[in-house]
PDBQT receptor file of N, H, CA, C and O in Angstrom, charges set to zero:
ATOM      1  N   UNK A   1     -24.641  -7.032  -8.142  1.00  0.00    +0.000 N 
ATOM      2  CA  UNK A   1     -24.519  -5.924  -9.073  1.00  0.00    +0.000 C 
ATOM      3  C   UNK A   1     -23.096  -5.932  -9.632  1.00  0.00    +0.000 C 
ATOM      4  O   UNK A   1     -22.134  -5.871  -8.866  1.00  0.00    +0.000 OA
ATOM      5  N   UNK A   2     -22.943  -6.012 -11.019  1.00  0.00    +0.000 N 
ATOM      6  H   UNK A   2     -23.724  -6.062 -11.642  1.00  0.00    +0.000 HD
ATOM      7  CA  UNK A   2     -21.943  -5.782 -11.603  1.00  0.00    +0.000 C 
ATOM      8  C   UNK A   2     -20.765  -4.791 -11.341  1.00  0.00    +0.000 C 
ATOM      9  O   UNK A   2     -21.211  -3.659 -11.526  1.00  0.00    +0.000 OA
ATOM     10  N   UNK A   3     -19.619  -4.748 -11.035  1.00  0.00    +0.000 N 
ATOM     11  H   UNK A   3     -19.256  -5.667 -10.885  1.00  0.00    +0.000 HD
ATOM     12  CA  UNK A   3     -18.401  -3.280 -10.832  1.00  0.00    +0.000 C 
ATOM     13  C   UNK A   3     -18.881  -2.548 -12.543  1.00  0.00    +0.000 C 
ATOM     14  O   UNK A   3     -19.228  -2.860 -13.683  1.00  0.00    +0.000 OA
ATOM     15  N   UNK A   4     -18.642  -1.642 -11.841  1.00  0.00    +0.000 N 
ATOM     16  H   UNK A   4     -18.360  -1.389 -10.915  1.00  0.00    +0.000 HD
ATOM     17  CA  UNK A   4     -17.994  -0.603 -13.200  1.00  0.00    +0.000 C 
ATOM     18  C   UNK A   4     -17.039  -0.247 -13.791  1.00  0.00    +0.000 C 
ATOM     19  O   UNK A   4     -17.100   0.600 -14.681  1.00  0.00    +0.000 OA
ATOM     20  N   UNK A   5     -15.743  -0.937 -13.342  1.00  0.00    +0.000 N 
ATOM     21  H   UNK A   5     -15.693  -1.626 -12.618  1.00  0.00    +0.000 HD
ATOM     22  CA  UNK A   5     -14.226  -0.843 -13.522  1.00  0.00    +0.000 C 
ATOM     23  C   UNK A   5     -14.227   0.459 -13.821  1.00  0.00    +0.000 C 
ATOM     24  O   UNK A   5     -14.792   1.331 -13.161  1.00  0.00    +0.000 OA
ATOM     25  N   UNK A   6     -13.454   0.651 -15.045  1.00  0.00    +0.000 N 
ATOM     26  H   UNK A   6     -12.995  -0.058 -15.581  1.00  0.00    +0.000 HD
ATOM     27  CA  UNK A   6     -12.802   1.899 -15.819  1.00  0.00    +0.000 C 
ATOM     28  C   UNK A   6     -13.655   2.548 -16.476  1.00  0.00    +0.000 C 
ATOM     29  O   UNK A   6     -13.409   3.431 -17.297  1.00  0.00    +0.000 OA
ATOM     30  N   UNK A   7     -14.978   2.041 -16.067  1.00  0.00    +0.000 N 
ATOM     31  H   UNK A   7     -15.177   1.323 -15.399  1.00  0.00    +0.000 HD
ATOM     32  CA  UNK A   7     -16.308   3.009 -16.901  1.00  0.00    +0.000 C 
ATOM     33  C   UNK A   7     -16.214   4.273 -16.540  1.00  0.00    +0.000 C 
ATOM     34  O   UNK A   7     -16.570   4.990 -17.475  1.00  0.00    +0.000 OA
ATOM     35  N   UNK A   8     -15.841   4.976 -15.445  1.00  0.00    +0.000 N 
ATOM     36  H   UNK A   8     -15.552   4.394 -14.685  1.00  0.00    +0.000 HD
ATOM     37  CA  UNK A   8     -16.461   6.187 -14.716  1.00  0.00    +0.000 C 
ATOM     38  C   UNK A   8     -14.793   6.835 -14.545  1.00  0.00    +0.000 C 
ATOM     39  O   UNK A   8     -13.942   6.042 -14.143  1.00  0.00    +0.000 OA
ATOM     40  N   UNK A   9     -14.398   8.194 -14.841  1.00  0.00    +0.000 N 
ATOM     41  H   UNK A   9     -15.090   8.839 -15.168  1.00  0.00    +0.000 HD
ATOM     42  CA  UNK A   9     -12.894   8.799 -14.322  1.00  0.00    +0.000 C 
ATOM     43  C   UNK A   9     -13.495   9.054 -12.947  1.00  0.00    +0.000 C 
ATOM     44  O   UNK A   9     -14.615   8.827 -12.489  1.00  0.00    +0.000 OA
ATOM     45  N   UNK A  10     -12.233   9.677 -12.359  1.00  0.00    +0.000 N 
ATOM     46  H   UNK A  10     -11.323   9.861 -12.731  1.00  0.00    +0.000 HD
ATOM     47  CA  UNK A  10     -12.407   9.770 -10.744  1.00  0.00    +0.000 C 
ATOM     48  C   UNK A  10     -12.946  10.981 -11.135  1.00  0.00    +0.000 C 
ATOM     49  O   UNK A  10     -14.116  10.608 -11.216  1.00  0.00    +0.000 OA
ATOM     50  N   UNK A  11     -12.982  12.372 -11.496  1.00  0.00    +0.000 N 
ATOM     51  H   UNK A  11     -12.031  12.675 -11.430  1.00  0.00    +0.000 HD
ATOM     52  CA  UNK A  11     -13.376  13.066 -11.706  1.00  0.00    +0.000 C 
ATOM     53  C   UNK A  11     -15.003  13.012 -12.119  1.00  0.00    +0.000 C 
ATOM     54  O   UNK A  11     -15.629  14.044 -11.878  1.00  0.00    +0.000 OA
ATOM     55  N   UNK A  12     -15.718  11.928 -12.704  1.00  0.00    +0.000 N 
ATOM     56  H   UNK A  12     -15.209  11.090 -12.900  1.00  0.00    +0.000 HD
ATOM     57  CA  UNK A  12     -16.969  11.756 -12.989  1.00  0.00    +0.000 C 
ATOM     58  C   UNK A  12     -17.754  11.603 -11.901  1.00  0.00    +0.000 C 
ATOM     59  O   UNK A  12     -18.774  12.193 -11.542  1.00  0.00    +0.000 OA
ATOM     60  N   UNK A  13     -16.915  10.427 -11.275  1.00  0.00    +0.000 N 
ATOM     61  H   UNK A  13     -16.087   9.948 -11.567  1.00  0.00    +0.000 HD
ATOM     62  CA  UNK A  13     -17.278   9.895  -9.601  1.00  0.00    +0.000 C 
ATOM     63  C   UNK A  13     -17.642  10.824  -8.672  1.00  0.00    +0.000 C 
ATOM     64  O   UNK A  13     -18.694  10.847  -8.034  1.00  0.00    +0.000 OA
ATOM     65  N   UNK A  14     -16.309  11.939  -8.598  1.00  0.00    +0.000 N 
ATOM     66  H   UNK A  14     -15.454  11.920  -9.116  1.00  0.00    +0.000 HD
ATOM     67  CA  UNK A  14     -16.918  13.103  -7.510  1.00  0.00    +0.000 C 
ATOM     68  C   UNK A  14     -17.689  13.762  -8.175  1.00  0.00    +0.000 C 
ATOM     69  O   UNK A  14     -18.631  13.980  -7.413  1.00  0.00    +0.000 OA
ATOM     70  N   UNK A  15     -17.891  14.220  -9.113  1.00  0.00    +0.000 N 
ATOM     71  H   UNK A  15     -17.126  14.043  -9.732  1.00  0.00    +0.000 HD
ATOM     72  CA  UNK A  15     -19.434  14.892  -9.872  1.00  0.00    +0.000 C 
ATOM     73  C   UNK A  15     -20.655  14.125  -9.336  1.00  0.00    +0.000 C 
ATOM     74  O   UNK A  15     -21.417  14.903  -8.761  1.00  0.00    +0.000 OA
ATOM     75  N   UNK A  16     -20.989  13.152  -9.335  1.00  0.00    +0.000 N 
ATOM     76  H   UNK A  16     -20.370  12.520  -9.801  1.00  0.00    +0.000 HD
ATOM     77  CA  UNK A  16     -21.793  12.419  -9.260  1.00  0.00    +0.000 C 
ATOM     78  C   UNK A  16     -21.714  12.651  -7.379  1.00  0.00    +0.000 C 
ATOM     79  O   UNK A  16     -22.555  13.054  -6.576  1.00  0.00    +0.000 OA
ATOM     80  N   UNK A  17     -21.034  12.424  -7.304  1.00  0.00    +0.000 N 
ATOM     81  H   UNK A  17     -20.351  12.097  -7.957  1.00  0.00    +0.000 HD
ATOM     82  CA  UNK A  17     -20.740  12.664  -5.502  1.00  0.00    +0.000 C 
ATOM     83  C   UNK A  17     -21.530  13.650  -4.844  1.00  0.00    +0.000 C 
ATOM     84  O   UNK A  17     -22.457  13.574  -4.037  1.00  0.00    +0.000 OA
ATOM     85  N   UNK A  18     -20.751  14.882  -5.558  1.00  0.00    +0.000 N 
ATOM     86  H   UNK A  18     -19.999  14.944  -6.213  1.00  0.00    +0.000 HD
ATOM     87  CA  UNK A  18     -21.331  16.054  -5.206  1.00  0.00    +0.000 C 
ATOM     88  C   UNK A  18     -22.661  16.194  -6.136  1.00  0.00    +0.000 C 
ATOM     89  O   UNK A  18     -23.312  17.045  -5.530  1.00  0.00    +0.000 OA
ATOM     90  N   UNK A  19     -23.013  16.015  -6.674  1.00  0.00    +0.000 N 
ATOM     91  H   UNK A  19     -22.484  15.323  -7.166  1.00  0.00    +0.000 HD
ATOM     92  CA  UNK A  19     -24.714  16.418  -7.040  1.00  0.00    +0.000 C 
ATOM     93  C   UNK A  19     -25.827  15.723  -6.044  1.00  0.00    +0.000 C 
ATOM     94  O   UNK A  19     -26.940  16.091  -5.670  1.00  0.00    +0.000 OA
ATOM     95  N   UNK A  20     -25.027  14.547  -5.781  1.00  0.00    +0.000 N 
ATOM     96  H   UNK A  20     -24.122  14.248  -6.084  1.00  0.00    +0.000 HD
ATOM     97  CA  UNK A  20     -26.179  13.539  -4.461  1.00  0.00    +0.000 C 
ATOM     98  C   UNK A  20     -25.922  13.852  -3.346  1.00  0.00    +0.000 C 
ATOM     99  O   UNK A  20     -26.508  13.333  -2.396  1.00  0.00    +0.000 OA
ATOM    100  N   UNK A  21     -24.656  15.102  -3.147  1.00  0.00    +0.000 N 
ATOM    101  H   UNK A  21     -24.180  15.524  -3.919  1.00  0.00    +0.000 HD
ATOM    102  CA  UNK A  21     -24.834  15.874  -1.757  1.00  0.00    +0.000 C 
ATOM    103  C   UNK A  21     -25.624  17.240  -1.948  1.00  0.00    +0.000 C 
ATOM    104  O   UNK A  21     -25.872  18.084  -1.088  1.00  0.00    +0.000 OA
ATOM    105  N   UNK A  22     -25.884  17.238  -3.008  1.00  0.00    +0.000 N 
ATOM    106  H   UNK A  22     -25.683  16.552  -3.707  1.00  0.00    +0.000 HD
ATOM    107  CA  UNK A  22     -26.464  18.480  -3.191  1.00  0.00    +0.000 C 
ATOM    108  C   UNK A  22     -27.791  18.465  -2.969  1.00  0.00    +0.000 C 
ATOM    109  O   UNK A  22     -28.293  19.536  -2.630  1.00  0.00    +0.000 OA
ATOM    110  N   UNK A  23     -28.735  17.186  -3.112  1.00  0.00    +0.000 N 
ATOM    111  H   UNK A  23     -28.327  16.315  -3.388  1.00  0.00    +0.000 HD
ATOM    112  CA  UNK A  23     -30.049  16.484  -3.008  1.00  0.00    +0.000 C 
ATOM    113  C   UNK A  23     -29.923  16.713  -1.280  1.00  0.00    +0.000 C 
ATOM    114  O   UNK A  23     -31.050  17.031  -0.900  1.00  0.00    +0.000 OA
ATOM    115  N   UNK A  24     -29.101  16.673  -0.273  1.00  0.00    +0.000 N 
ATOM    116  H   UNK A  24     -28.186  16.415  -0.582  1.00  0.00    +0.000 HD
ATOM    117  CA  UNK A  24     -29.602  16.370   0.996  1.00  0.00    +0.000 C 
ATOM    118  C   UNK A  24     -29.960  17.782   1.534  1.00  0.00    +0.000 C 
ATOM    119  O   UNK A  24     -29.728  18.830   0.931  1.00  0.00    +0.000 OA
ATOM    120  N   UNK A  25     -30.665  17.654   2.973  1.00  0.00    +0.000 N 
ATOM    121  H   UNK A  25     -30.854  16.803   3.463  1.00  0.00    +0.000 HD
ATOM    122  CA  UNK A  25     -30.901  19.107   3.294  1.00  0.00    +0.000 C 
ATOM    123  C   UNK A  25     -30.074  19.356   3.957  1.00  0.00    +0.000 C 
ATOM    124  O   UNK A  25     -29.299  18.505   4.392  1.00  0.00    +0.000 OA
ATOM    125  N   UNK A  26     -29.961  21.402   4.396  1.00  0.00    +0.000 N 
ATOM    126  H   UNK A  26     -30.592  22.094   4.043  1.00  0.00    +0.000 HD
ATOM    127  CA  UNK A  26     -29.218  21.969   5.163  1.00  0.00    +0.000 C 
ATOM    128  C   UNK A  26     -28.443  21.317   6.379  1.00  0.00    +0.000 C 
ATOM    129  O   UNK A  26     -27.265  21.359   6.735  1.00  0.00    +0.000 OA
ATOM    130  N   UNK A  27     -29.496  20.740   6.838  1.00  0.00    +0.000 N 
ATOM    131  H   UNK A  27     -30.453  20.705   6.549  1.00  0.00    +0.000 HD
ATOM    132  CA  UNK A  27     -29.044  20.426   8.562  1.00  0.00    +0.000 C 
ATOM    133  C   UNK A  27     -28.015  18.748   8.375  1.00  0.00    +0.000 C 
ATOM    134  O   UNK A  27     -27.101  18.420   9.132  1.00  0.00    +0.000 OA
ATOM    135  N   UNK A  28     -28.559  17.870   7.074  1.00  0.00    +0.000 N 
ATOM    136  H   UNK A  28     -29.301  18.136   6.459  1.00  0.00    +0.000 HD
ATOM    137  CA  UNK A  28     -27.398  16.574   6.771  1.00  0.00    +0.000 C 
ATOM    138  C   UNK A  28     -26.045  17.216   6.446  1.00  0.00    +0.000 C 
ATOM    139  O   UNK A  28     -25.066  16.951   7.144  1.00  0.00    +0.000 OA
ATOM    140  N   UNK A  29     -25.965  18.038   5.423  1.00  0.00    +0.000 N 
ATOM    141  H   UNK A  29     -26.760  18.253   4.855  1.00  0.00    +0.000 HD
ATOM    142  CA  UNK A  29     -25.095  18.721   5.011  1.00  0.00    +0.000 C 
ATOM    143  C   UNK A  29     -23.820  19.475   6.117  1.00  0.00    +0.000 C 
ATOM    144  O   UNK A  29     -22.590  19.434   6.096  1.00  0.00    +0.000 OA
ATOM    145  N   UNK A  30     -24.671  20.046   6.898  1.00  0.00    +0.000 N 
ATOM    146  H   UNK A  30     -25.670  20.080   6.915  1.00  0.00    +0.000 HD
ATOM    147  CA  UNK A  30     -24.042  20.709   8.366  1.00  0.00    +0.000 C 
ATOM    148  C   UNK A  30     -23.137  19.560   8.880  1.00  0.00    +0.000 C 
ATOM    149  O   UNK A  30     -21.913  19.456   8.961  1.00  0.00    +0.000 OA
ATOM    150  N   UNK A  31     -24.440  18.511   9.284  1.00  0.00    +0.000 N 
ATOM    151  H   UNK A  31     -25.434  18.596   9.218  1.00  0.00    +0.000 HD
ATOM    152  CA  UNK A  31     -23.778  17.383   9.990  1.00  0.00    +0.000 C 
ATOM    153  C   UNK A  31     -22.530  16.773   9.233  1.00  0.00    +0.000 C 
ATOM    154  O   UNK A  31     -21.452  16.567   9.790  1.00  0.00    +0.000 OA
ATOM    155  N   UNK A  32     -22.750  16.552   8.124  1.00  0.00    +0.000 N 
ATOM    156  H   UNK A  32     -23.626  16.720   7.671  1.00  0.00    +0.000 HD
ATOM    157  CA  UNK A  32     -21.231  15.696   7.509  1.00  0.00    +0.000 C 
ATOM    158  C   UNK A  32     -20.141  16.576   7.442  1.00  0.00    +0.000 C 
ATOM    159  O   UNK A  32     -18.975  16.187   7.510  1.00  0.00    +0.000 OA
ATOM    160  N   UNK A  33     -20.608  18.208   7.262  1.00  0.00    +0.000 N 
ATOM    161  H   UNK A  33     -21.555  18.524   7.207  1.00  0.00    +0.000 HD
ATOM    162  CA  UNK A  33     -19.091  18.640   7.616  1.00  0.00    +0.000 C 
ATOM    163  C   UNK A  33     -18.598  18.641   8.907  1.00  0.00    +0.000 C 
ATOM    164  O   UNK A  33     -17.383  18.567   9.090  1.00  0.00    +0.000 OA
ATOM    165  N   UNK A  34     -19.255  18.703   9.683  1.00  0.00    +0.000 N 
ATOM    166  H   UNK A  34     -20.242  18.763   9.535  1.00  0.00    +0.000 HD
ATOM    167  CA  UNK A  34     -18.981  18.773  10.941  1.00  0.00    +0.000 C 
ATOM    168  C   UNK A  34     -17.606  17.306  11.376  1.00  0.00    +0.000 C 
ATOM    169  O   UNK A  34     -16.513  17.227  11.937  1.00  0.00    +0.000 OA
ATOM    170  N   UNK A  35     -18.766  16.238  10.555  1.00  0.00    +0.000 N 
ATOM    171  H   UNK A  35     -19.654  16.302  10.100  1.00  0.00    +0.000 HD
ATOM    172  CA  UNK A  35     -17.800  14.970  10.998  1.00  0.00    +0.000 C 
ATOM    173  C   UNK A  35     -16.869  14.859  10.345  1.00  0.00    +0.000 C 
ATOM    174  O   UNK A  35     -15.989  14.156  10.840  1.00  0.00    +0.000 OA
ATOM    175  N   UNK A  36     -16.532  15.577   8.696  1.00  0.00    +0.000 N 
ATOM    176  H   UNK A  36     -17.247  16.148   8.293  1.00  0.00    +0.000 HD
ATOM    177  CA  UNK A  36     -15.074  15.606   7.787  1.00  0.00    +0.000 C 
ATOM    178  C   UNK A  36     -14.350  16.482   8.441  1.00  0.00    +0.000 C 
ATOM    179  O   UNK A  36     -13.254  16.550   7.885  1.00  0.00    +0.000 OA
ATOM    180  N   UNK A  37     -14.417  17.229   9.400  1.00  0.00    +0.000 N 
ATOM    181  H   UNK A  37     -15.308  17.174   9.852  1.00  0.00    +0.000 HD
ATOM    182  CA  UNK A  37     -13.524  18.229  10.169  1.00  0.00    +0.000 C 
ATOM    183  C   UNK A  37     -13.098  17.439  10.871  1.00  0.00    +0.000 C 
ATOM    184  O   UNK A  37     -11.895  17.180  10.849  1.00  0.00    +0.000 OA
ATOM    185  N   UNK A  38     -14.036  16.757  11.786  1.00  0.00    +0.000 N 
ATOM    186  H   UNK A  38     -15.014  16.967  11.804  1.00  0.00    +0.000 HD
ATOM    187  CA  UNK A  38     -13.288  16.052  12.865  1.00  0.00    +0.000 C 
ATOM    188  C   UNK A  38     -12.495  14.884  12.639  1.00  0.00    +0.000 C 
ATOM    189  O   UNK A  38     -11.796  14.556  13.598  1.00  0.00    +0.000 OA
ATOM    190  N   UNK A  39     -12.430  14.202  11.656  1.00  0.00    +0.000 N 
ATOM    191  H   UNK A  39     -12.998  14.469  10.877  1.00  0.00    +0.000 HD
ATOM    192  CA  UNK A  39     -12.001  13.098  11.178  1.00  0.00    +0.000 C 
ATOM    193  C   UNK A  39     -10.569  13.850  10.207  1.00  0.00    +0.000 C 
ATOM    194  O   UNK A  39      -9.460  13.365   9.979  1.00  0.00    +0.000 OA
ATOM    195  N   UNK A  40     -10.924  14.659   9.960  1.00  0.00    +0.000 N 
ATOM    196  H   UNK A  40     -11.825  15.052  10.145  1.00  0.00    +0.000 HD
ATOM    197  CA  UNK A  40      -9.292  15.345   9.404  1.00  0.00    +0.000 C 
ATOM    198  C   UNK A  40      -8.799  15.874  10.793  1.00  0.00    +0.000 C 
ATOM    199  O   UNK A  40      -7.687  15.358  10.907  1.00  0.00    +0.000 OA
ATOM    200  N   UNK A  41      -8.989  16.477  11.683  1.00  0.00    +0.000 N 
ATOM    201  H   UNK A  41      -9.892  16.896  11.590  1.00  0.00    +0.000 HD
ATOM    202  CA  UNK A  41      -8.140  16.428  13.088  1.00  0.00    +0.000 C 
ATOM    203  C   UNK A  41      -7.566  15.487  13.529  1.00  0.00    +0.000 C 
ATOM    204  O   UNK A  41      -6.408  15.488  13.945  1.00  0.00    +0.000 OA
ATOM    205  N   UNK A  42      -8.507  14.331  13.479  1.00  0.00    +0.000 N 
ATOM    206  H   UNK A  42      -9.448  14.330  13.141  1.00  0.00    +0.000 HD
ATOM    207  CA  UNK A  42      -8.375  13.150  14.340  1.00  0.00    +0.000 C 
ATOM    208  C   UNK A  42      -6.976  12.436  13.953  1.00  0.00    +0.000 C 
ATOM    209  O   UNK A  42      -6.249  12.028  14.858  1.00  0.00    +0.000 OA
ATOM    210  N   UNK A  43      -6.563  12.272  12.418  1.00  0.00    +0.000 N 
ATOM    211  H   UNK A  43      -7.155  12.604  11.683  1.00  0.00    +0.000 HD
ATOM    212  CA  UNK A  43      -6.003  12.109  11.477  1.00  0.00    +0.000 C 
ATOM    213  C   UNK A  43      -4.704  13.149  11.322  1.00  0.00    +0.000 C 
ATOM    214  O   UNK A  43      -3.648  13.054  10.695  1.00  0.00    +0.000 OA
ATOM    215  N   UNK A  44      -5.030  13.750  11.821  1.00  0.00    +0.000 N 
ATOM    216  H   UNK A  44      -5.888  13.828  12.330  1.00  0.00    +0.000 HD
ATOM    217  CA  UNK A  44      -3.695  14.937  11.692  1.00  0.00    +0.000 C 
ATOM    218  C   UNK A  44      -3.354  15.624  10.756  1.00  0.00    +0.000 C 
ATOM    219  O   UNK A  44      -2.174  15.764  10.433  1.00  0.00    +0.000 OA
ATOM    220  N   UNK A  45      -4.436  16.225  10.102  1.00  0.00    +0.000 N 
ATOM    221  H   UNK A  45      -5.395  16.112  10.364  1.00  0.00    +0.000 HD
ATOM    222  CA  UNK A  45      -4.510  17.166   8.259  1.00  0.00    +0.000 C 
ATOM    223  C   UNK A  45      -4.784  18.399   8.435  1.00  0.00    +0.000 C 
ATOM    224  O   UNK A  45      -4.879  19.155   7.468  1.00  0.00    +0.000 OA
TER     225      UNK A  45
């Protein structure tokens, strides 16, 4: 599959990001924050 270089701003990217987190259910959703918390602790943020 071809890159997309400079087709997409970063700003388009997380749009697109967040609308295909918006497709998952409650309980995926739960789960990935759960693990972006812990991974910003882990990390020291």
């Amino acid at each position: 599959m071809p890159g997309f270089g400079d087709q997409l701003s970063d700003t388009e990217i997380w749009n697109i990001i967040a609308y295909i987190k918006s497709t998952w259910p409650d309980r995926v959703r739960a789960n990935q924050a759960e693990r972006t918390a812990a991974e910003s602790i882990s990390q020291g943020e």
